[in-house]
Amino acid sequence: FRVTREQCFSTTNGDRPNVQNLAIFISDEVPFPASRRDPEIRQAEIFKRSGVLLVAVGVTDIIDRDFLRPISSPPQLEGQNFFVATDFTVLGQIRRSV
């Protein structure tokens, strides 16, 4: 999140200040090692406070919704700003919602 915020969403790299920034976070598991979980959530909070709309997508049946929810932007509801797909073939089904 830090690298994306600092490099991708910067005016020096083409960010347009009058356009809503959107980032889609796709994960296929939970953070490993587990000690990375809270730092990633904190970085996501900083990312969102910078004005980025953050959508989180978890793929596989072992996704931790309690990790995806705080990563996503408010209202942090499954099916609105965070999504879960049992496998990568299901991504096409949720594409329109995202």
mmCIF file with all atom_site columns, C-alpha atoms in Angstrom:
data_model
loop_
_atom_site.group_PDB
_atom_site.id
_atom_site.type_symbol
_atom_site.label_atom_id
_atom_site.label_alt_id
_atom_site.label_comp_id
_atom_site.label_asym_id
_atom_site.label_entity_id
_atom_site.label_seq_id
_atom_site.pdbx_PDB_ins_code
_atom_site.Cartn_x
_atom_site.Cartn_y
_atom_site.Cartn_z
_atom_site.occupancy
_atom_site.B_iso_or_equiv
_atom_site.pdbx_formal_charge
_atom_site.auth_seq_id
_atom_site.auth_comp_id
_atom_site.auth_asym_id
_atom_site.auth_atom_id
_atom_site.pdbx_PDB_model_num
ATOM 1  C CA . PHE A 1 1  ? 0.000   0.000   0.000   1.00 0.00 ? 1  PHE A CA 1
ATOM 2  C CA . ARG A 1 2  ? 2.813   2.390   0.832   1.00 0.00 ? 2  ARG A CA 1
ATOM 3  C CA . VAL A 1 3  ? 4.569   1.849   -2.488  1.00 0.00 ? 3  VAL A CA 1
ATOM 4  C CA . THR A 1 4  ? 1.332   2.232   -4.449  1.00 0.00 ? 4  THR A CA 1
ATOM 5  C CA . ARG A 1 5  ? 0.410   5.395   -2.546  1.00 0.00 ? 5  ARG A CA 1
ATOM 6  C CA . GLU A 1 6  ? 3.837   6.958   -2.953  1.00 0.00 ? 6  GLU A CA 1
ATOM 7  C CA . GLN A 1 7  ? 4.615   5.861   -6.507  1.00 0.00 ? 7  GLN A CA 1
ATOM 8  C CA . CYS A 1 8  ? 1.447   5.117   -8.442  1.00 0.00 ? 8  CYS A CA 1
ATOM 9  C CA . PHE A 1 9  ? -0.772  7.817   -6.992  1.00 0.00 ? 9  PHE A CA 1
ATOM 10 C CA . SER A 1 10 ? 1.661   10.700  -7.263  1.00 0.00 ? 10 SER A CA 1
ATOM 11 C CA . THR A 1 11 ? 1.394   13.625  -9.647  1.00 0.00 ? 11 THR A CA 1
ATOM 12 C CA . THR A 1 12 ? 4.970   13.020  -10.818 1.00 0.00 ? 12 THR A CA 1
ATOM 13 C CA . ASN A 1 13 ? 3.828   9.612   -12.099 1.00 0.00 ? 13 ASN A CA 1
ATOM 14 C CA . GLY A 1 14 ? 0.626   10.809  -13.758 1.00 0.00 ? 14 GLY A CA 1
ATOM 15 C CA . ASP A 1 15 ? -1.908  11.013  -10.934 1.00 0.00 ? 15 ASP A CA 1
ATOM 16 C CA . ARG A 1 16 ? -4.653  13.458  -11.779 1.00 0.00 ? 16 ARG A CA 1
ATOM 17 C CA . PRO A 1 17 ? -5.601  15.467  -8.676  1.00 0.00 ? 17 PRO A CA 1
ATOM 18 C CA . ASN A 1 18 ? -9.239  16.006  -9.715  1.00 0.00 ? 18 ASN A CA 1
ATOM 19 C CA . VAL A 1 19 ? -9.982  12.311  -10.331 1.00 0.00 ? 19 VAL A CA 1
ATOM 20 C CA . GLN A 1 20 ? -10.966 9.773   -7.669  1.00 0.00 ? 20 GLN A CA 1
ATOM 21 C CA . ASN A 1 21 ? -8.188  7.238   -7.209  1.00 0.00 ? 21 ASN A CA 1
ATOM 22 C CA . LEU A 1 22 ? -9.207  3.584   -7.089  1.00 0.00 ? 22 LEU A CA 1
ATOM 23 C CA . ALA A 1 23 ? -7.061  0.645   -6.067  1.00 0.00 ? 23 ALA A CA 1
ATOM 24 C CA . ILE A 1 24 ? -8.093  -2.992  -6.152  1.00 0.00 ? 24 ILE A CA 1
ATOM 25 C CA . PHE A 1 25 ? -6.279  -5.236  -3.686  1.00 0.00 ? 25 PHE A CA 1
ATOM 26 C CA . ILE A 1 26 ? -6.345  -8.938  -4.612  1.00 0.00 ? 26 ILE A CA 1
ATOM 27 C CA . SER A 1 27 ? -5.145  -11.560 -2.154  1.00 0.00 ? 27 SER A CA 1
ATOM 28 C CA . ASP A 1 28 ? -5.120  -15.339 -2.354  1.00 0.00 ? 28 ASP A CA 1
ATOM 29 C CA . GLU A 1 29 ? -4.636  -16.006 1.340   1.00 0.00 ? 29 GLU A CA 1
ATOM 30 C CA . VAL A 1 30 ? -3.922  -14.308 4.632   1.00 0.00 ? 30 VAL A CA 1
ATOM 31 C CA . PRO A 1 31 ? -0.701  -12.328 5.166   1.00 0.00 ? 31 PRO A CA 1
ATOM 32 C CA . PHE A 1 32 ? 2.317   -14.482 5.871   1.00 0.00 ? 32 PHE A CA 1
ATOM 33 C CA . PRO A 1 33 ? 3.884   -14.343 8.295   1.00 0.00 ? 33 PRO A CA 1
ATOM 34 C CA . ALA A 1 34 ? 0.994   -13.398 10.560  1.00 0.00 ? 34 ALA A CA 1
ATOM 35 C CA . SER A 1 35 ? 3.041   -10.516 11.950  1.00 0.00 ? 35 SER A CA 1
ATOM 36 C CA . ARG A 1 36 ? 2.439   -8.674  8.632   1.00 0.00 ? 36 ARG A CA 1
ATOM 37 C CA . ARG A 1 37 ? -1.346  -8.559  9.137   1.00 0.00 ? 37 ARG A CA 1
ATOM 38 C CA . ASP A 1 38 ? -1.640  -5.502  11.399  1.00 0.00 ? 38 ASP A CA 1
ATOM 39 C CA . PRO A 1 39 ? 1.054   -3.462  9.598   1.00 0.00 ? 39 PRO A CA 1
ATOM 40 C CA . GLU A 1 40 ? -0.767  -4.074  6.294   1.00 0.00 ? 40 GLU A CA 1
ATOM 41 C CA . ILE A 1 41 ? -4.065  -2.963  7.788   1.00 0.00 ? 41 ILE A CA 1
ATOM 42 C CA . ARG A 1 42 ? -2.369  0.198   9.116   1.00 0.00 ? 42 ARG A CA 1
ATOM 43 C CA . GLN A 1 43 ? -0.869  0.922   5.686   1.00 0.00 ? 43 GLN A CA 1
ATOM 44 C CA . ALA A 1 44 ? -4.310  0.413   4.107   1.00 0.00 ? 44 ALA A CA 1
ATOM 45 C CA . GLU A 1 45 ? -5.764  2.963   6.558   1.00 0.00 ? 45 GLU A CA 1
ATOM 46 C CA . ILE A 1 46 ? -3.117  5.528   5.571   1.00 0.00 ? 46 ILE A CA 1
ATOM 47 C CA . PHE A 1 47 ? -3.801  4.714   1.917   1.00 0.00 ? 47 PHE A CA 1
ATOM 48 C CA . LYS A 1 48 ? -7.531  5.317   2.320   1.00 0.00 ? 48 LYS A CA 1
ATOM 49 C CA . ARG A 1 49 ? -6.989  8.553   4.283   1.00 0.00 ? 49 ARG A CA 1
ATOM 50 C CA . SER A 1 50 ? -4.997  9.830   1.313   1.00 0.00 ? 50 SER A CA 1
ATOM 51 C CA . GLY A 1 51 ? -8.251  9.742   -0.673  1.00 0.00 ? 51 GLY A CA 1
ATOM 52 C CA . VAL A 1 52 ? -7.966  6.399   -2.461  1.00 0.00 ? 52 VAL A CA 1
ATOM 53 C CA . LEU A 1 53 ? -11.065 4.233   -2.801  1.00 0.00 ? 53 LEU A CA 1
ATOM 54 C CA . LEU A 1 54 ? -9.829  0.750   -1.905  1.00 0.00 ? 54 LEU A CA 1
ATOM 55 C CA . VAL A 1 55 ? -11.643 -2.401  -2.985  1.00 0.00 ? 55 VAL A CA 1
ATOM 56 C CA . ALA A 1 56 ? -10.410 -5.693  -1.546  1.00 0.00 ? 56 ALA A CA 1
ATOM 57 C CA . VAL A 1 57 ? -10.859 -9.050  -3.273  1.00 0.00 ? 57 VAL A CA 1
ATOM 58 C CA . GLY A 1 58 ? -9.990  -12.351 -1.651  1.00 0.00 ? 58 GLY A CA 1
ATOM 59 C CA . VAL A 1 59 ? -9.584  -15.438 -3.785  1.00 0.00 ? 59 VAL A CA 1
ATOM 60 C CA . THR A 1 60 ? -9.669  -19.002 -2.352  1.00 0.00 ? 60 THR A CA 1
ATOM 61 C CA . ASP A 1 61 ? -11.730 -20.594 0.358   1.00 0.00 ? 61 ASP A CA 1
ATOM 62 C CA . ILE A 1 62 ? -9.185  -19.769 3.085   1.00 0.00 ? 62 ILE A CA 1
ATOM 63 C CA . ILE A 1 63 ? -9.559  -15.986 2.837   1.00 0.00 ? 63 ILE A CA 1
ATOM 64 C CA . ASP A 1 64 ? -9.875  -14.199 6.158   1.00 0.00 ? 64 ASP A CA 1
ATOM 65 C CA . ARG A 1 65 ? -12.808 -11.802 5.841   1.00 0.00 ? 65 ARG A CA 1
ATOM 66 C CA . ASP A 1 66 ? -11.669 -10.102 9.064   1.00 0.00 ? 66 ASP A CA 1
ATOM 67 C CA . PHE A 1 67 ? -8.525  -9.092  7.180   1.00 0.00 ? 67 PHE A CA 1
ATOM 68 C CA . LEU A 1 68 ? -10.265 -8.000  3.963   1.00 0.00 ? 68 LEU A CA 1
ATOM 69 C CA . ARG A 1 69 ? -12.947 -5.921  5.657   1.00 0.00 ? 69 ARG A CA 1
ATOM 70 C CA . PRO A 1 70 ? -10.618 -3.335  7.289   1.00 0.00 ? 70 PRO A CA 1
ATOM 71 C CA . ILE A 1 71 ? -8.475  -3.221  4.141   1.00 0.00 ? 71 ILE A CA 1
ATOM 72 C CA . SER A 1 72 ? -11.459 -2.009  2.100   1.00 0.00 ? 72 SER A CA 1
ATOM 73 C CA . SER A 1 73 ? -12.991 1.466   2.069   1.00 0.00 ? 73 SER A CA 1
ATOM 74 C CA . PRO A 1 74 ? -16.224 2.167   3.962   1.00 0.00 ? 74 PRO A CA 1
ATOM 75 C CA . PRO A 1 75 ? -18.875 0.923   4.355   1.00 0.00 ? 75 PRO A CA 1
ATOM 76 C CA . GLN A 1 76 ? -16.783 -2.293  4.401   1.00 0.00 ? 76 GLN A CA 1
ATOM 77 C CA . LEU A 1 77 ? -19.603 -4.571  3.346   1.00 0.00 ? 77 LEU A CA 1
ATOM 78 C CA . GLU A 1 78 ? -19.045 -7.821  1.491   1.00 0.00 ? 78 GLU A CA 1
ATOM 79 C CA . GLY A 1 79 ? -20.360 -7.500  -2.046  1.00 0.00 ? 79 GLY A CA 1
ATOM 80 C CA . GLN A 1 80 ? -19.956 -3.705  -2.068  1.00 0.00 ? 80 GLN A CA 1
ATOM 81 C CA . ASN A 1 81 ? -16.327 -2.882  -1.373  1.00 0.00 ? 81 ASN A CA 1
ATOM 82 C CA . PHE A 1 82 ? -14.845 -6.216  -0.472  1.00 0.00 ? 82 PHE A CA 1
ATOM 83 C CA . PHE A 1 83 ? -15.438 -9.462  -2.290  1.00 0.00 ? 83 PHE A CA 1
ATOM 84 C CA . VAL A 1 84 ? -14.611 -13.123 -1.844  1.00 0.00 ? 84 VAL A CA 1
ATOM 85 C CA . ALA A 1 85 ? -14.214 -15.615 -4.690  1.00 0.00 ? 85 ALA A CA 1
ATOM 86 C CA . THR A 1 86 ? -13.666 -19.292 -3.959  1.00 0.00 ? 86 THR A CA 1
ATOM 87 C CA . ASP A 1 87 ? -11.183 -19.552 -6.832  1.00 0.00 ? 87 ASP A CA 1
ATOM 88 C CA . PHE A 1 88 ? -9.801  -17.487 -9.688  1.00 0.00 ? 88 PHE A CA 1
ATOM 89 C CA . THR A 1 89 ? -12.437 -18.736 -12.155 1.00 0.00 ? 89 THR A CA 1
ATOM 90 C CA . VAL A 1 90 ? -15.122 -17.006 -10.044 1.00 0.00 ? 90 VAL A CA 1
ATOM 91 C CA . LEU A 1 91 ? -13.473 -13.591 -10.484 1.00 0.00 ? 91 LEU A CA 1
ATOM 92 C CA . GLY A 1 92 ? -15.329 -13.114 -13.743 1.00 0.00 ? 92 GLY A CA 1
ATOM 93 C CA . GLN A 1 93 ? -18.634 -13.393 -11.892 1.00 0.00 ? 93 GLN A CA 1
ATOM 94 C CA . ILE A 1 94 ? -17.803 -10.591 -9.458  1.00 0.00 ? 94 ILE A CA 1
ATOM 95 C CA . ARG A 1 95 ? -16.067 -8.371  -12.015 1.00 0.00 ? 95 ARG A CA 1
ATOM 96 C CA . ARG A 1 96 ? -19.140 -6.256  -12.747 1.00 0.00 ? 96 ARG A CA 1
ATOM 97 C CA . SER A 1 97 ? -19.785 -5.662  -9.036  1.00 0.00 ? 97 SER A CA 1
ATOM 98 C CA . VAL A 1 98 ? -16.230 -4.513  -8.495  1.00 0.00 ? 98 VAL A CA 1
#
